[in-house]
Each structure stands twice: as C-alpha cells, then as structure tokens.
XYZ file of N, CA and C in Angstrom:
771
model
N -50.334 1.321 -43.811
C -51.694 1.726 -44.193
C -52.713 1.077 -43.262
N -53.633 1.867 -42.735
C -54.676 1.314 -41.899
C -55.820 0.778 -42.747
N -56.440 -0.308 -42.292
C -57.592 -0.853 -43.003
C -58.822 -0.008 -42.697
N -59.523 0.419 -43.748
C -60.705 1.270 -43.589
C -61.967 0.424 -43.655
N -62.838 0.631 -42.694
C -64.137 -0.044 -42.663
C -65.211 1.024 -42.820
N -65.972 0.945 -43.898
C -67.002 1.958 -44.164
C -68.379 1.544 -43.671
N -68.502 0.338 -43.160
C -69.805 -0.140 -42.690
C -69.602 -1.042 -41.480
N -69.123 -0.444 -40.408
C -68.835 -1.215 -39.196
C -70.088 -1.835 -38.600
N -71.255 -1.251 -38.870
C -72.519 -1.786 -38.356
C -73.326 -2.469 -39.460
N -72.643 -2.940 -40.492
C -73.328 -3.588 -41.600
C -74.110 -2.588 -42.439
N -75.313 -2.996 -42.853
C -76.123 -2.144 -43.725
C -76.861 -1.048 -42.972
N -76.783 -1.043 -41.646
C -77.554 -0.088 -40.862
C -77.232 1.351 -41.227
N -75.954 1.727 -41.171
C -75.606 3.135 -41.433
C -75.806 3.536 -42.894
N -75.463 2.701 -43.904
C -75.764 3.117 -45.283
C -77.258 3.318 -45.536
N -78.094 2.404 -45.021
C -79.539 2.513 -45.252
C -80.115 3.713 -44.507
N -79.716 3.898 -43.252
C -80.231 5.019 -42.473
C -79.758 6.350 -43.050
N -78.515 6.406 -43.498
C -78.019 7.656 -44.086
C -78.763 7.977 -45.376
N -79.072 6.953 -46.175
C -79.851 7.182 -47.398
C -81.251 7.692 -47.058
N -81.845 7.135 -46.005
C -83.167 7.598 -45.577
C -83.125 9.066 -45.174
N -82.057 9.486 -44.487
C -81.924 10.891 -44.105
C -81.775 11.783 -45.334
N -81.007 11.314 -46.315
C -80.833 12.086 -47.545
C -82.159 12.193 -48.297
N -82.937 11.104 -48.315
C -84.248 11.127 -48.976
C -85.177 12.133 -48.299
N -85.198 12.109 -46.972
C -86.085 13.008 -46.232
C -85.725 14.469 -46.491
N -84.418 14.784 -46.396
C -83.990 16.157 -46.636
C -84.250 16.599 -48.064
N -83.998 15.702 -49.027
C -84.206 16.042 -50.434
C -85.685 16.264 -50.736
N -86.539 15.345 -50.255
C -87.971 15.473 -50.520
C -88.531 16.751 -49.910
N -88.148 17.019 -48.676
C -88.631 18.220 -47.998
C -88.113 19.473 -48.690
N -86.819 19.470 -49.032
C -86.234 20.636 -49.681
C -86.844 20.910 -51.042
N -87.062 19.855 -51.831
C -87.665 20.046 -53.150
C -89.107 20.538 -53.021
N -89.831 19.977 -52.055
C -91.226 20.397 -51.868
C -91.297 21.870 -51.457
N -90.403 22.272 -50.560
C -90.381 23.679 -50.137
C -89.952 24.590 -51.278
N -89.049 24.118 -52.131
C -88.625 24.920 -53.281
C -89.780 25.114 -54.243
N -90.535 24.047 -54.493
C -91.716 24.161 -55.351
C -92.693 25.185 -54.770
N -92.926 25.118 -53.449
C -93.805 26.096 -52.801
C -93.247 27.514 -52.973
N -91.923 27.643 -52.803
C -91.303 28.954 -52.919
C -91.430 29.546 -54.311
N -91.263 28.704 -55.327
C -91.356 29.197 -56.701
C -92.774 29.605 -57.061
N -93.759 29.068 -56.339
C -95.150 29.445 -56.568
C -95.577 30.655 -55.734
N -94.692 31.094 -54.842
C -95.026 32.199 -53.944
C -94.324 33.478 -54.390
N -94.608 34.553 -53.684
C -93.975 35.839 -53.983
C -93.548 36.505 -52.679
N -92.700 37.529 -52.821
C -92.314 38.350 -51.679
C -91.662 37.582 -50.556
N -92.068 37.932 -49.320
C -91.485 37.334 -48.136
C -91.730 35.832 -48.074
N -92.882 35.412 -48.565
C -93.236 34.003 -48.535
C -92.258 33.174 -49.367
N -91.886 33.675 -50.540
C -90.906 32.962 -51.373
C -89.583 32.841 -50.632
N -89.134 33.936 -50.051
C -87.878 33.906 -49.313
C -87.920 32.873 -48.198
N -89.008 32.844 -47.448
C -89.110 31.936 -46.309
C -89.134 30.470 -46.734
N -89.862 30.178 -47.820
C -89.886 28.807 -48.314
C -88.503 28.372 -48.787
N -87.784 29.270 -49.449
C -86.447 28.917 -49.938
C -85.461 28.749 -48.778
N -85.604 29.548 -47.726
C -84.764 29.360 -46.545
C -85.050 28.011 -45.887
N -86.325 27.662 -45.826
C -86.690 26.370 -45.254
C -86.133 25.239 -46.113
N -86.220 25.400 -47.430
C -85.681 24.391 -48.345
C -84.173 24.229 -48.159
N -83.462 25.364 -48.026
C -82.009 25.306 -47.848
C -81.639 24.599 -46.551
N -82.384 24.903 -45.479
C -82.084 24.252 -44.208
C -82.388 22.763 -44.280
N -83.451 22.386 -45.002
C -83.825 20.969 -45.106
C -82.803 20.193 -45.918
N -82.434 20.713 -47.088
C -81.482 19.996 -47.933
C -80.110 19.956 -47.270
N -79.660 21.105 -46.739
C -78.360 21.134 -46.064
C -78.308 20.202 -44.874
N -79.373 20.212 -44.071
C -79.440 19.331 -42.906
C -79.483 17.869 -43.324
N -80.280 17.563 -44.356
C -80.381 16.189 -44.826
C -79.065 15.653 -45.342
N -78.357 16.465 -46.117
C -77.062 16.038 -46.665
C -76.040 15.866 -45.547
N -75.994 16.823 -44.623
C -75.043 16.743 -43.518
C -75.333 15.515 -42.657
N -76.620 15.279 -42.345
C -76.984 14.128 -41.527
C -76.652 12.828 -42.245
N -76.895 12.798 -43.555
C -76.540 11.616 -44.347
C -75.048 11.319 -44.206
N -74.221 12.345 -44.367
C -72.770 12.171 -44.302
C -72.330 11.616 -42.954
N -72.812 12.234 -41.889
C -72.284 11.845 -40.575
C -72.953 10.593 -40.009
N -74.168 10.278 -40.437
C -74.719 8.969 -40.075
C -73.890 7.873 -40.747
N -73.539 8.101 -42.009
C -72.666 7.144 -42.695
C -71.315 7.042 -41.992
N -70.828 8.174 -41.472
C -69.527 8.183 -40.805
C -69.549 7.444 -39.465
N -70.743 7.216 -38.909
C -70.832 6.420 -37.684
C -70.323 4.999 -37.927
N -70.410 4.550 -39.175
C -69.924 3.221 -39.518
C -68.498 3.201 -40.019
N -67.816 4.341 -39.983
C -66.451 4.436 -40.502
C -65.438 4.163 -39.390
N -64.483 3.333 -39.683
C -63.438 3.043 -38.712
C -62.121 2.738 -39.413
N -61.029 2.926 -38.682
C -59.693 2.639 -39.207
C -58.975 1.777 -38.185
N -58.473 0.637 -38.614
C -57.759 -0.233 -37.684
C -56.474 0.441 -37.214
N -56.196 0.320 -35.929
C -54.948 0.854 -35.378
C -55.058 2.244 -34.807
N -56.257 2.863 -34.875
C -56.400 4.210 -34.328
C -57.857 4.497 -33.963
N -58.027 5.300 -32.943
C -59.353 5.844 -32.641
C -59.672 6.961 -33.621
N -60.928 7.352 -33.673
C -61.346 8.483 -34.505
C -62.144 9.449 -33.641
N -61.786 10.698 -33.723
C -62.539 11.757 -33.060
C -62.814 12.869 -34.063
N -63.659 13.800 -33.655
C -64.074 14.880 -34.556
C -63.857 16.235 -33.912
N -63.315 17.166 -34.708
C -63.175 18.546 -34.280
C -64.572 19.176 -34.283
N -65.074 19.547 -33.126
C -66.467 20.000 -33.003
C -66.735 21.287 -33.784
N -65.947 22.372 -33.619
C -66.254 23.599 -34.376
C -66.223 23.392 -35.889
N -65.247 22.623 -36.384
C -65.153 22.415 -37.827
C -66.322 21.572 -38.342
N -66.770 20.624 -37.535
C -67.908 19.806 -37.925
C -69.181 20.652 -38.022
N -69.393 21.518 -37.045
C -70.559 22.412 -37.086
C -70.441 23.390 -38.254
N -69.233 23.869 -38.513
C -69.012 24.778 -39.641
C -69.392 24.106 -40.959
N -69.102 22.799 -41.086
C -69.458 22.087 -42.315
C -70.970 22.077 -42.526
N -71.744 22.002 -41.442
C -73.205 22.074 -41.533
C -73.650 23.447 -42.019
N -73.060 24.494 -41.453
C -73.419 25.855 -41.862
C -73.058 26.110 -43.310
N -71.914 25.576 -43.755
C -71.514 25.714 -45.160
C -72.531 25.034 -46.070
N -72.965 23.823 -45.691
C -73.936 23.092 -46.510
C -75.214 23.906 -46.687
N -75.756 24.427 -45.596
C -77.012 25.170 -45.676
C -76.833 26.490 -46.423
N -75.724 27.174 -46.181
C -75.505 28.486 -46.800
C -75.331 28.377 -48.305
N -74.494 27.438 -48.738
C -74.204 27.346 -50.169
C -75.364 26.723 -50.929
N -76.019 25.740 -50.342
C -77.232 25.207 -50.975
C -78.285 26.322 -51.076
N -78.386 27.138 -50.021
C -79.307 28.273 -50.056
C -78.988 29.245 -51.173
N -77.701 29.498 -51.390
C -77.304 30.396 -52.478
C -77.752 29.836 -53.829
N -77.605 28.512 -53.999
C -78.056 27.892 -55.239
C -79.558 27.997 -55.418
N -80.311 27.777 -54.334
C -81.766 27.870 -54.413
C -82.226 29.297 -54.705
N -81.578 30.270 -54.103
C -81.960 31.659 -54.345
C -81.608 32.081 -55.775
N -80.523 31.518 -56.318
C -80.177 31.805 -57.713
C -81.286 31.336 -58.640
N -81.843 30.165 -58.339
C -82.945 29.634 -59.142
C -84.248 30.382 -58.843
N -84.485 30.669 -57.562
C -85.733 31.304 -57.166
C -85.894 32.726 -57.655
N -84.786 33.429 -57.835
C -84.863 34.837 -58.209
C -84.191 35.152 -59.544
N -83.606 34.143 -60.187
C -82.945 34.383 -61.464
C -83.938 34.671 -62.581
N -83.585 35.581 -63.456
C -84.469 35.937 -64.576
C -84.297 34.969 -65.745
N -83.061 34.555 -65.982
C -82.774 33.610 -67.060
C -82.747 32.207 -66.450
N -83.726 31.391 -66.786
C -83.872 30.077 -66.157
C -82.648 29.191 -66.380
N -82.145 29.144 -67.611
C -81.003 28.265 -67.901
C -79.763 28.711 -67.151
N -79.491 30.016 -67.185
C -78.314 30.520 -66.469
C -78.458 30.299 -64.969
N -79.653 30.536 -64.436
C -79.888 30.337 -63.007
C -79.693 28.873 -62.623
N -80.135 27.956 -63.489
C -79.993 26.530 -63.206
C -78.524 26.120 -63.180
N -77.744 26.607 -64.143
C -76.314 26.277 -64.183
C -75.599 26.867 -62.974
N -75.865 28.153 -62.700
C -75.222 28.808 -61.567
C -75.632 28.155 -60.257
N -76.936 27.897 -60.109
C -77.427 27.278 -58.885
C -76.880 25.879 -58.703
N -76.821 25.084 -59.782
C -76.304 23.725 -59.699
C -74.833 23.688 -59.332
N -74.054 24.574 -59.954
C -72.624 24.631 -59.626
C -72.412 25.058 -58.174
N -73.145 26.086 -57.755
C -72.987 26.597 -56.392
C -73.378 25.546 -55.359
N -74.572 24.959 -55.530
C -75.035 23.953 -54.578
C -74.154 22.711 -54.629
N -73.733 22.307 -55.823
C -72.895 21.119 -55.964
C -71.560 21.268 -55.267
N -70.909 22.405 -55.485
C -69.637 22.634 -54.800
C -69.853 22.788 -53.294
N -71.019 23.305 -52.918
C -71.318 23.407 -51.492
C -71.448 22.047 -50.835
N -72.135 21.121 -51.516
C -72.271 19.757 -50.990
C -70.905 19.099 -50.865
N -70.077 19.245 -51.912
C -68.734 18.661 -51.866
C -67.891 19.304 -50.773
N -68.032 20.615 -50.617
C -67.276 21.312 -49.570
C -67.668 20.805 -48.190
N -68.974 20.588 -47.980
C -69.432 20.046 -46.708
C -68.786 18.691 -46.435
N -68.757 17.839 -47.454
C -68.177 16.502 -47.292
C -66.708 16.582 -46.885
N -65.950 17.370 -47.610
C -64.505 17.396 -47.349
C -64.150 18.222 -46.114
N -64.990 19.187 -45.750
C -64.804 19.852 -44.454
C -65.068 18.859 -43.324
N -66.111 18.046 -43.516
C -66.392 17.007 -42.525
C -65.238 16.030 -42.389
N -64.609 15.692 -43.505
C -63.451 14.796 -43.456
C -62.249 15.487 -42.814
N -62.122 16.793 -43.043
C -61.025 17.548 -42.421
C -61.182 17.615 -40.916
N -62.412 17.405 -40.420
C -62.659 17.430 -38.973
C -62.215 16.141 -38.285
N -61.857 15.121 -39.067
C -61.399 13.859 -38.478
C -60.091 14.063 -37.718
N -60.022 13.447 -36.561
C -58.781 13.446 -35.788
C -58.430 11.991 -35.493
N -57.253 11.563 -35.959
C -56.808 10.186 -35.752
C -55.291 10.148 -35.683
N -54.758 9.003 -35.285
C -53.311 8.832 -35.231
C -52.819 8.405 -36.610
N -52.431 9.383 -37.393
C -51.962 9.081 -38.737
C -52.254 10.219 -39.692
N -52.057 9.952 -40.972
C -52.264 10.961 -42.005
C -53.300 10.464 -43.004
N -54.225 11.351 -43.352
C -55.260 11.043 -44.333
C -54.821 11.590 -45.686
N -54.936 10.776 -46.722
C -54.631 11.252 -48.080
C -55.735 10.800 -49.017
N -55.777 11.406 -50.222
C -56.889 11.196 -51.142
C -56.391 10.854 -52.536
N -57.190 10.073 -53.251
C -56.973 9.803 -54.674
C -57.587 10.972 -55.452
N -56.773 11.786 -56.120
C -57.310 12.988 -56.786
C -58.393 12.683 -57.814
N -58.260 11.576 -58.547
C -59.243 11.250 -59.584
C -60.609 10.969 -58.961
N -60.628 10.236 -57.844
C -61.900 9.929 -57.194
C -62.491 11.165 -56.519
N -61.635 12.042 -56.010
C -62.126 13.304 -55.445
C -62.818 14.121 -56.533
N -62.160 14.220 -57.700
C -62.752 14.972 -58.811
C -64.081 14.352 -59.237
N -64.129 13.010 -59.284
C -65.370 12.328 -59.660
C -66.477 12.617 -58.645
N -66.138 12.636 -57.365
C -67.154 12.918 -56.339
C -67.706 14.330 -56.487
N -66.864 15.289 -56.859
C -67.336 16.659 -57.054
C -68.260 16.736 -58.274
N -67.891 16.033 -59.336
C -68.742 16.001 -60.540
C -70.118 15.410 -60.203
N -70.130 14.314 -59.456
C -71.398 13.698 -59.047
C -72.219 14.683 -58.220
N -71.554 15.419 -57.336
C -72.239 16.394 -56.492
C -72.895 17.488 -57.324
N -72.177 18.006 -58.312
C -72.725 19.074 -59.165
C -73.893 18.553 -59.992
N -73.748 17.345 -60.543
C -74.836 16.763 -61.333
C -76.074 16.548 -60.462
N -75.862 16.031 -59.247
C -76.986 15.795 -58.336
C -77.699 17.098 -58.004
N -76.931 18.141 -57.692
C -77.534 19.422 -57.327
C -78.284 20.036 -58.507
N -77.689 19.982 -59.700
C -78.335 20.545 -60.886
C -79.626 19.805 -61.209
N -79.573 18.466 -61.104
C -80.775 17.666 -61.372
C -81.877 17.988 -60.370
N -81.497 18.186 -59.112
C -82.494 18.499 -58.082
C -83.144 19.851 -58.361
N -82.350 20.844 -58.734
C -82.900 22.163 -59.021
C -83.766 22.131 -60.275
N -83.339 21.361 -61.264
C -84.176 21.204 -62.460
C -85.522 20.591 -62.086
N -85.489 19.582 -61.212
C -86.728 18.945 -60.766
C -87.626 19.955 -60.067
N -87.027 20.809 -59.232
C -87.815 21.812 -58.517
C -88.467 22.801 -59.484
N -87.767 23.114 -60.575
C -88.313 24.042 -61.554
C -89.354 23.401 -62.465
N -89.225 22.097 -62.689
C -90.018 21.439 -63.724
C -91.129 20.553 -63.196
N -91.040 20.141 -61.926
C -91.962 19.142 -61.386
C -92.869 19.799 -60.352
N -94.147 19.432 -60.389
C -95.081 19.992 -59.427
C -95.800 18.929 -58.592
N -96.046 17.756 -59.138
C -96.824 16.756 -58.417
C -96.008 16.134 -57.283
N -96.642 15.839 -56.134
C -95.931 15.223 -55.009
C -95.266 13.899 -55.374
N -95.912 13.094 -56.237
C -95.335 11.799 -56.619
C -94.035 12.001 -57.385
N -94.036 12.973 -58.296
C -92.826 13.235 -59.072
C -91.709 13.778 -58.179
N -92.077 14.619 -57.219
C -91.077 15.132 -56.279
C -90.491 13.986 -55.461
N -91.335 13.036 -55.060
C -90.857 11.884 -54.290
C -89.845 11.079 -55.089
N -90.143 10.840 -56.375
C -89.204 10.100 -57.224
C -87.903 10.880 -57.385
N -88.013 12.194 -57.603
C -86.822 13.029 -57.759
C -85.968 13.011 -56.490
N -86.623 12.990 -55.327
C -85.863 12.970 -54.072
C -85.121 11.650 -53.894
N -85.712 10.543 -54.344
C -85.029 9.250 -54.274
C -83.782 9.256 -55.147
N -83.916 9.847 -56.334
C -82.772 9.927 -57.251
C -81.697 10.846 -56.680
N -82.119 12.001 -56.161
C -81.159 12.945 -55.594
C -80.432 12.331 -54.405
N -81.166 11.647 -53.532
C -80.545 11.009 -52.374
C -79.561 9.937 -52.808
N -79.910 9.188 -53.867
C -78.986 8.190 -54.381
C -77.713 8.823 -54.909
N -77.859 9.978 -55.586
C -76.688 10.669 -56.108
C -75.818 11.217 -54.977
N -76.455 11.776 -53.941
C -75.699 12.301 -52.799
C -74.960 11.168 -52.079
N -75.634 10.036 -51.895
C -74.993 8.885 -51.262
C -73.836 8.374 -52.111
N -74.031 8.365 -53.443
C -72.957 7.941 -54.342
C -71.762 8.876 -54.234
N -72.063 10.183 -54.138
C -70.990 11.161 -53.977
C -70.216 10.892 -52.696
N -70.956 10.608 -51.608
C -70.301 10.357 -50.321
C -69.378 9.155 -50.405
N -69.882 8.045 -50.903
C -69.077 6.822 -50.900
C -67.977 6.850 -51.967
N -68.176 7.642 -53.030
C -67.073 7.866 -53.967
C -65.966 8.653 -53.286
N -66.355 9.697 -52.538
C -65.372 10.465 -51.784
C -64.668 9.619 -50.743
N -65.408 8.712 -50.091
C -64.793 7.852 -49.092
C -63.859 6.822 -49.733
N -64.198 6.390 -50.953
C -63.314 5.460 -51.669
C -61.985 6.119 -52.010
N -61.983 7.458 -52.074
C -60.743 8.182 -52.366
C -59.820 8.278 -51.168
N -60.316 7.898 -49.973
C -59.567 8.103 -48.739
C -58.587 6.959 -48.486
N -57.405 7.331 -48.069
C -56.425 6.380 -47.566
C -55.847 6.925 -46.271
N -55.500 6.063 -45.345
C -54.955 6.503 -44.060
C -53.645 5.771 -43.788
N -52.618 6.538 -43.496
C -51.335 5.986 -43.063
C -51.277 6.125 -41.544
N -51.485 5.032 -40.848
C -51.588 5.053 -39.385
C -50.224 5.188 -38.752
N -50.158 6.045 -37.738
C -48.945 6.208 -36.922
C -49.337 5.920 -35.473
N -49.186 4.659 -35.032
C -49.627 4.289 -33.683
C -49.049 5.217 -32.616
N -49.912 5.612 -31.679
C -49.494 6.525 -30.625
C -50.397 6.326 -29.415
N -49.824 6.556 -28.236
C -50.604 6.477 -27.011
C -51.173 7.809 -26.590
N -50.885 8.852 -27.353
C -51.379 10.187 -27.015
C -52.893 10.270 -27.194
N -53.523 11.046 -26.319
C -54.976 11.244 -26.416
C -55.295 12.136 -27.607
N -56.321 11.779 -28.334
C -56.744 12.571 -29.480
C -57.661 13.708 -29.037
N -57.531 14.877 -29.659
C -58.462 15.977 -29.350
C -59.808 15.723 -30.005
N -60.808 16.460 -29.568
C -62.124 16.371 -30.180
C -63.034 15.400 -29.458
N -64.192 15.152 -30.073
C -65.228 14.304 -29.475
C -65.401 13.037 -30.297
N -65.814 11.966 -29.647
C -66.112 10.741 -30.370
C -67.438 10.891 -31.109
N -67.674 9.983 -32.037
C -68.914 10.037 -32.812
C -70.137 9.916 -31.910
N -70.083 9.038 -30.933
C -71.234 8.837 -30.063
C -71.438 9.997 -29.084
N -70.365 10.694 -28.751
C -70.481 11.848 -27.852
C -71.077 13.059 -28.554
N -70.810 13.207 -29.834
C -71.161 14.446 -30.531
C -71.988 14.214 -31.789
N -71.493 13.384 -32.714
C -72.169 13.201 -33.995
C -73.546 12.580 -33.817
N -73.632 11.509 -33.032
C -74.901 10.801 -32.887
C -75.998 11.691 -32.297
N -75.752 12.391 -31.174
C -76.820 13.257 -30.637
C -77.227 14.372 -31.595
N -76.246 14.961 -32.288
C -76.580 16.041 -33.221
C -77.359 15.508 -34.411
N -76.985 14.323 -34.906
C -77.706 13.722 -36.027
C -79.145 13.409 -35.638
N -79.347 12.927 -34.415
C -80.706 12.654 -33.941
C -81.515 13.948 -33.872
N -80.902 15.016 -33.362
C -81.598 16.297 -33.275
C -81.959 16.848 -34.635
N -81.024 16.779 -35.592
C -81.305 17.289 -36.932
C -82.315 16.412 -37.661
N -82.246 15.102 -37.424
C -83.240 14.218 -38.013
C -84.633 14.535 -37.502
N -84.735 14.834 -36.223
C -86.025 15.218 -35.650
C -86.530 16.517 -36.278
N -85.616 17.465 -36.493
C -85.974 18.722 -37.149
C -86.561 18.456 -38.531
N -85.937 17.551 -39.285
C -86.425 17.235 -40.620
C -87.835 16.649 -40.576
N -88.054 15.700 -39.678
C -89.362 15.055 -39.632
C -90.449 16.014 -39.149
N -90.141 16.878 -38.194
C -91.129 17.845 -37.722
C -91.460 18.867 -38.808
N -90.429 19.303 -39.523
C -90.654 20.262 -40.604
C -91.433 19.609 -41.738
N -91.137 18.339 -42.009
C -91.877 17.614 -43.040
C -93.359 17.529 -42.674
N -93.649 17.305 -41.404
C -95.042 17.254 -40.960
C -95.716 18.605 -41.163
N -94.996 19.683 -40.845
C -95.539 21.029 -41.039
C -95.864 21.284 -42.508
N -94.938 20.932 -43.389
C -95.142 21.166 -44.822
C -96.307 20.331 -45.335
N -96.378 19.073 -44.876
C -97.461 18.194 -45.327
C -98.836 18.717 -44.899
N -98.901 19.343 -43.741
C -100.181 19.813 -43.208
C -100.535 21.225 -43.650
N -99.571 21.977 -44.143
C -99.853 23.356 -44.542
C -100.627 23.361 -45.858
N -101.521 24.315 -46.051
C -102.337 24.359 -47.269
C -101.500 24.686 -48.490
N -101.880 24.114 -49.632
C -101.200 24.403 -50.886
C -101.672 25.755 -51.407
N -100.845 26.757 -51.206
C -101.212 28.099 -51.662
C -99.957 28.864 -51.994
N -99.979 29.569 -53.078
C -98.811 30.354 -53.464
C -98.486 31.438 -52.475
N -99.461 31.793 -51.593
C -99.226 32.833 -50.620
C -98.919 32.291 -49.240
N -98.845 30.937 -49.116
C -98.594 30.351 -47.807
C -97.196 30.683 -47.340
N -97.081 31.061 -46.100
C -95.780 31.438 -45.551
C -95.464 30.580 -44.341
N -94.295 29.887 -44.339
C -93.962 29.071 -43.192
C -93.753 29.913 -41.954
N -93.952 29.274 -40.801
C -93.794 29.994 -39.539
C -92.351 30.353 -39.292
N -92.118 31.346 -38.445
C -90.764 31.839 -38.187
C -89.875 30.755 -37.645
N -90.418 29.869 -36.804
C -89.575 28.841 -36.182
C -89.047 27.865 -37.201
N -89.797 27.628 -38.282
C -89.369 26.657 -39.268
C -88.584 27.294 -40.390
N -88.570 28.601 -40.475
C -87.736 29.255 -41.471
C -86.433 29.712 -40.860
N -86.153 29.270 -39.653
C -84.900 29.617 -39.009
C -84.053 28.365 -38.954
N -83.171 28.111 -39.946
C -82.392 26.891 -39.966
C -81.448 26.798 -38.797
N -80.953 25.565 -38.544
C -79.941 25.361 -37.519
C -78.747 26.222 -37.842
N -78.246 26.964 -36.919
C -77.141 27.867 -37.155
C -77.544 29.309 -37.029
N -78.881 29.558 -36.850
C -79.301 30.905 -36.482
C -79.672 31.815 -37.601
N -80.029 31.301 -38.815
C -80.458 32.182 -39.873
C -81.871 32.614 -39.578
N -82.086 33.839 -39.278
C -83.403 34.321 -38.872
C -84.227 34.686 -40.069
N -85.504 34.722 -39.860
C -86.409 35.126 -40.940
C -86.266 36.601 -41.206
C-alpha cells in the first residue's frame, strides 16, 4: 500500500481550493437568483452563466486540492481528455439541475429533481477526475465512504438550489455560498478518504500530463474566468430584464448562447 498525502503543500491547497469553491458557489447562486427574477432569453443566459460558474468552481476546487495529493512510490499524471470531460460533465449536469429549478412548475419537485441531478453531477465530476489519475499501481475505494460522499454532494446541491429559490439578499447568498463550499470540500475530502492505492513500482513512463503541466495552468485560467465573471455580475444593474453578455454566457467547453 502506498502512503497517501492529501496536503503536500500544507494548508495552501485546502484553503485555496475552498476559496475557489466559495467563489464559484457565490457567483453561481447570484446568477441563479438573477435568472429566477428574469424571463425569456435573459433567464436562460443567467442560468447558463450560473452553471458554468458553479461547475467551474467545483472542478477548480477539486483539482487545486489534487495539486497537494501524492502517493509514495509512484509519480502521478492525468489523462487530459478525461480530465477535461469531467469539467464538461460538472457544468452540464449542474446546468440541468439549475434549469429544472428555473423552469419547473412544481417548486418542491423541481428542487428534489434539481438537487439529485446536480448532486450526482458533482459526484460524477469528482470520480471522473479520479479516474483520470495515472500512476504505477491500482486505485481502490471504500464503498461506504464513496456512498457518504455522494450523499453529501446531493445534500449540498439541494441546499444550494433551495438557497437560490429562497434567498435574495447578497449577504444571505454570501453565507449560503460559504456553507455550500464547505459541503463541496467535505464531499471532496470524504471521497479522498475512501481512496487506497496499491503501488506496483515500475520504471515505465506514465502516460498523461503532470499536475503542473496541465492542471495548474487550467486551474489558473478557470479561476481567472470566475473572478472576471464575478466582476461583471457585481457591476451589472439589478434588473429582472438584465441579460449577460454573450461572452460570459458561453461556459468553458463551448456552450453557446
């Protein structure tokens, strides 16, 4: 069994990953609130922006945390297409949950459906990201902790959607985003606690890219996207008819307005 280190850089990666989750959650909830107050194309655009913000924030949180992950006895690399696919899954499924809430006629049913959809999407992103790991050895999981991480993910997503439906003030949204980010981080580290690695030492080169070659630059780019979009939302007027610009309603991965 290889020894797993979840914080190779100390508190830096856990704190920074939580900050990314907070930023994505706050931006996504704020855009959802704007979307629910809007109609027509404007509602759609706000919800697309919210999906890209929450999906990007969760994905960035996961992989910033993974920058501190290491296993003794083996290098770690990442399958690039599968890692990017995990980002697209996060945004798509979170978007499906938001649209269920944004357009559902029955609020309770929409909240349950949206929470389940977004929650399983967040969990799917996490485990797809873990499936992208390439190392010398075999990765296995504790089923009970995996199940617990999925439950936490669904609860976090449902609570976030409830907040979007029920909360309007910026201060309340900020508090809700802190709670949601804490739940997402808890889900991540619960999922990581489920991981075990049986190392098989080998001199063969691993396929894929290292974290610093691929994950770090992409995380920086997505983090910049979040902060720029947050600035746009903060500066845009509070109006039910306000419509975000095309560039900001086009999430990473090419979802066009």
